[in-house]
Amino acid sequence: MMAELTSKAWIDEHLTDLSEWQQDAFRQFASMIADPAGSYPCIPGRHGFLTNNLRFGFTSDPRDEQAITEVSQLLRQYGESARETGKYASLVIFFKTPEELLRSYDIEDYEDLFWSVLSRVSAKDDTPWPEGISTDTSHHTWEFCYDGQPYFAFCGTPAHTVRKSRFSPYFLIAFQPRFVFEDINDTTPFGRNIKKLIRQKLSEYDGVPAHPSLKWYGQADNQEWKQYFLRDDESAPSTCPYTFMKNKFKDLSLRFHK
């Protein structure tokens, strides 16, 4: 069965058609991003949710190959329609998160899982990398791409306790299309103002300073991959796990086919 994109408007009308865990995942996400006090720090994300710009998908246990197929299907569908969904577009994917993961996984386990998902999804993509976006993760223009579309990937986990902005009761990956940031960057007054406001709200929401890895796409010292998964402390991997894991899966595939 193919994974299907849904919208907030559709879910609001058909919530009881979803399974129990899917209903719970959506309700908790909605209460977080659209809290009445407006404290959630990602202003574009909150606005996108309230104006039905976001799209949602529900997938299997992230360790399973079925989930990778489902994420690939959702990204392919989404890439074809993202620009039609609105200026503040994002694809939010909730993964079924078994009790076993909730009990035994810490932040580093979820970090490995996140990069494993991206790497395995990439292995299913046969579309050429978009022009103008480096394939070198250490370059400031690198961005995760699927089916020719560049995305900022954001991971939320049940293990985050300090950075509440990265907490999610279900393992979650949100994919923001690159076009969302066309006006939200350091080159425009609007971008600089919203950056300042988001950083302020982020510090208030988390109760700790923003992670030092947070920078703007395109800055010479920016490494986009470091922002995809933020740990509760201020540390970050020294090398990009995506490169390592992508090569590892490529090696495994070559050995398998020999």
Coordinates of C-alpha atoms in Angstrom, one line a residue:
M1 CA 0.0 0.0 0.0
M2 CA 1.4 3.4 -1.0
A3 CA 2.0 6.1 1.6
E4 CA -0.2 9.1 1.0
L5 CA 0.3 12.8 1.7
T6 CA -2.4 14.4 3.9
S7 CA -3.0 18.0 4.9
K8 CA -4.1 19.6 8.2
A9 CA -7.5 20.3 6.7
W10 CA -8.0 16.7 5.6
I11 CA -6.8 15.3 9.0
D12 CA -9.1 17.7 10.9
E13 CA -12.1 16.2 9.0
H14 CA -10.9 12.6 9.0
L15 CA -8.9 12.3 12.2
T16 CA -10.8 9.2 13.4
D17 CA -10.0 7.4 10.1
L18 CA -6.4 7.3 11.3
S19 CA -4.9 4.7 13.6
E20 CA -4.7 5.4 17.3
W21 CA -1.0 6.2 17.2
Q22 CA -1.4 8.4 14.2
Q23 CA -4.2 10.4 15.9
D24 CA -2.0 10.8 19.0
A25 CA 1.0 11.9 16.9
F26 CA -0.9 14.6 15.1
R27 CA -2.7 15.9 18.2
Q28 CA 0.5 16.3 20.1
F29 CA 2.2 17.9 17.2
A30 CA -0.7 20.3 16.8
S31 CA -0.8 21.3 20.4
M32 CA 3.0 22.0 20.3
I33 CA 3.2 24.0 17.1
A34 CA -0.1 25.9 17.5
D35 CA 0.0 26.5 21.3
P36 CA -2.3 29.4 22.2
A37 CA 0.6 31.4 23.7
G38 CA 2.5 31.3 20.4
S39 CA 5.7 30.2 22.0
Y40 CA 6.8 27.7 19.4
P41 CA 10.0 29.2 18.0
C42 CA 9.7 28.3 14.3
I43 CA 7.5 31.1 13.1
P44 CA 7.3 29.9 9.5
G45 CA 6.5 26.4 10.6
R46 CA 3.7 27.6 12.9
H47 CA 2.3 29.9 10.2
G48 CA 2.5 27.1 7.7
F49 CA 0.5 24.8 10.0
L50 CA -2.2 27.3 10.8
T51 CA -2.7 28.2 7.1
N52 CA -2.7 24.5 5.8
N53 CA 0.6 24.9 4.0
L54 CA 2.1 21.8 5.7
R55 CA 1.7 18.2 4.5
F56 CA 1.9 15.1 6.6
G57 CA 2.8 11.5 6.2
F58 CA 2.7 8.5 8.6
T59 CA 5.2 5.7 8.2
S60 CA 6.3 2.4 9.8
D61 CA 9.0 1.7 12.4
P62 CA 12.0 3.8 11.1
R63 CA 14.3 0.7 11.5
D64 CA 12.3 -1.2 8.9
E65 CA 12.8 -1.2 5.1
Q66 CA 9.0 -0.6 4.7
A67 CA 9.5 2.9 6.3
I68 CA 12.2 3.7 3.9
T69 CA 10.0 2.8 0.9
E70 CA 7.2 5.0 2.4
V71 CA 9.4 8.0 3.0
S72 CA 10.7 7.7 -0.6
Q73 CA 7.1 7.6 -1.8
L74 CA 6.1 10.6 0.3
L75 CA 9.1 12.7 -0.9
R76 CA 8.4 11.9 -4.5
Q77 CA 4.7 12.9 -4.2
Y78 CA 5.6 16.0 -2.2
G79 CA 8.3 17.2 -4.6
E80 CA 5.7 17.3 -7.4
S81 CA 3.3 19.5 -5.4
A82 CA 5.2 21.4 -2.7
R83 CA 5.2 24.8 -4.5
E84 CA 1.4 24.6 -4.8
T85 CA 0.9 24.1 -1.0
G86 CA 2.0 27.6 0.0
K87 CA 4.9 29.9 0.8
Y88 CA 5.6 28.2 4.2
A89 CA 5.6 24.6 2.9
S90 CA 7.0 21.6 4.8
L91 CA 6.5 17.9 4.8
V92 CA 6.2 16.4 8.3
I93 CA 6.7 12.6 8.6
F94 CA 5.7 10.8 11.7
F95 CA 7.3 7.3 12.3
K96 CA 5.6 4.6 14.3
T97 CA 7.8 4.5 17.4
P98 CA 7.5 1.2 19.3
E99 CA 7.7 1.1 23.1
E100 CA 11.0 -0.7 22.7
L101 CA 12.6 2.4 21.1
L102 CA 11.1 4.7 23.8
R103 CA 12.6 2.6 26.5
S104 CA 16.0 1.9 25.1
Y105 CA 17.1 4.7 22.6
D106 CA 19.0 7.7 23.8
I107 CA 19.8 10.8 21.7
E108 CA 22.9 9.2 20.0
D109 CA 20.8 6.2 19.0
Y110 CA 18.2 8.4 17.4
E111 CA 21.0 10.4 15.7
D112 CA 22.3 7.2 14.1
L113 CA 18.8 6.2 13.2
F114 CA 18.1 9.6 11.5
W115 CA 21.2 9.4 9.3
S116 CA 20.4 5.8 8.5
V117 CA 17.0 6.8 7.3
L118 CA 18.4 9.6 5.1
S119 CA 21.1 7.3 3.7
R120 CA 18.7 4.5 2.9
V121 CA 16.2 6.9 1.3
S122 CA 19.0 8.3 -0.8
A123 CA 19.9 4.8 -2.0
K124 CA 16.4 4.7 -3.6
D125 CA 16.9 8.0 -5.5
D126 CA 18.1 7.7 -9.1
T127 CA 17.5 11.3 -10.1
P128 CA 20.7 13.4 -10.8
W129 CA 21.8 15.8 -8.0
P130 CA 20.4 19.4 -8.7
E131 CA 22.8 21.9 -10.3
G132 CA 24.2 24.5 -8.0
I133 CA 24.1 22.2 -4.9
S134 CA 27.3 20.6 -3.9
T135 CA 27.5 16.8 -3.4
D136 CA 30.2 17.5 -0.7
T137 CA 28.6 17.7 2.7
S138 CA 31.4 20.0 4.0
H139 CA 30.5 22.6 1.3
H140 CA 28.2 25.5 2.4
T141 CA 25.8 24.8 -0.5
W142 CA 25.3 21.1 0.3
E143 CA 21.7 20.2 1.1
F144 CA 19.9 16.9 1.3
C145 CA 18.1 16.3 -2.0
Y146 CA 15.6 13.8 -3.2
D147 CA 14.1 13.4 -6.8
G148 CA 16.0 16.6 -7.7
Q149 CA 14.5 18.7 -4.9
P150 CA 16.6 20.2 -2.1
Y151 CA 15.4 20.1 1.5
F152 CA 16.3 21.2 4.9
A153 CA 15.8 18.1 7.2
F154 CA 14.7 18.6 10.8
C155 CA 14.6 15.7 13.3
G156 CA 12.6 15.5 16.5
T157 CA 12.9 12.6 19.0
P158 CA 11.4 11.3 22.2
A159 CA 14.9 11.5 23.9
H160 CA 15.4 15.3 23.7
T161 CA 14.8 16.8 27.1
V162 CA 16.9 20.0 27.2
R163 CA 16.2 21.3 23.7
K164 CA 12.4 21.1 23.8
S165 CA 12.2 22.5 20.3
R166 CA 13.7 19.1 19.2
F167 CA 11.4 17.0 21.3
S168 CA 8.7 14.9 19.7
P169 CA 6.9 12.0 21.4
Y170 CA 7.2 10.1 18.1
F171 CA 10.4 10.0 15.9
L172 CA 9.8 12.7 13.4
I173 CA 11.5 14.1 10.3
A174 CA 10.3 17.3 8.7
F175 CA 11.5 18.3 5.2
Q176 CA 11.4 22.0 4.3
P177 CA 11.9 22.8 0.6
R178 CA 14.7 25.1 -0.2
F179 CA 12.3 27.7 -1.8
V180 CA 10.9 28.4 1.7
F181 CA 14.1 30.2 2.5
E182 CA 14.2 32.4 -0.6
D183 CA 13.1 35.4 1.5
I184 CA 14.2 34.1 4.9
N185 CA 18.0 34.6 4.8
D186 CA 20.7 37.2 5.7
T187 CA 20.4 39.0 2.4
T188 CA 16.9 40.6 3.1
P189 CA 15.8 42.9 6.0
F190 CA 12.8 40.5 6.5
G191 CA 15.2 37.6 6.8
R192 CA 17.5 39.3 9.3
N193 CA 14.5 40.4 11.4
I194 CA 12.9 37.0 11.5
K195 CA 16.2 35.3 12.2
K196 CA 16.6 37.5 15.3
L197 CA 13.1 36.8 16.4
I198 CA 13.4 33.0 15.9
R199 CA 16.7 32.9 17.8
Q200 CA 15.2 34.9 20.7
K201 CA 12.1 32.6 20.8
L202 CA 14.3 29.5 20.5
S203 CA 16.4 30.5 23.6
E204 CA 13.2 31.2 25.6
Y205 CA 11.5 28.0 24.5
D206 CA 14.5 25.7 25.2
G207 CA 15.8 27.6 28.2
V208 CA 19.4 27.3 26.9
P209 CA 21.3 29.2 24.2
A210 CA 20.8 28.2 20.6
H211 CA 23.1 25.4 19.4
P212 CA 26.4 26.8 17.9
S213 CA 25.8 24.8 14.7
L214 CA 22.8 26.9 13.8
K215 CA 23.7 29.2 10.9
W216 CA 22.2 30.4 7.6
Y217 CA 22.3 28.3 4.4
G218 CA 24.9 29.8 2.0
Q219 CA 27.1 31.4 4.7
A220 CA 30.8 30.5 4.0
D221 CA 31.1 28.8 7.4
N222 CA 27.8 27.0 7.3
Q223 CA 27.5 23.3 7.3
E224 CA 23.9 22.5 6.8
W225 CA 24.1 18.8 7.9
K226 CA 25.1 19.9 11.4
Q227 CA 21.7 21.6 11.8
Y228 CA 19.6 18.6 10.8
F229 CA 20.0 16.8 14.1
L230 CA 20.9 18.8 17.2
R231 CA 22.0 17.1 20.3
D232 CA 20.9 18.3 23.8
D233 CA 24.4 19.6 24.5
E234 CA 26.5 21.8 22.3
S235 CA 28.5 19.0 20.6
A236 CA 28.2 17.8 17.0
P237 CA 29.8 15.0 15.0
S238 CA 33.2 15.8 13.6
T239 CA 32.3 14.4 10.2
C240 CA 29.0 14.1 8.4
P241 CA 27.4 10.7 9.2
Y242 CA 25.4 10.9 5.9
T243 CA 28.6 10.6 3.8
F244 CA 29.8 7.7 5.9
M245 CA 26.5 5.9 5.9
K246 CA 25.9 6.5 2.3
N247 CA 29.3 5.0 1.4
K248 CA 28.7 2.1 3.8
F249 CA 25.4 1.3 2.1
K250 CA 27.0 1.6 -1.3
D251 CA 29.7 -0.8 -0.2
L252 CA 27.2 -3.3 1.1
S253 CA 25.2 -3.1 -2.1
L254 CA 28.3 -3.8 -4.2
R255 CA 29.3 -6.8 -2.1
F256 CA 25.7 -8.1 -2.2
H257 CA 25.6 -7.9 -6.0
K258 CA 29.0 -9.5 -6.7

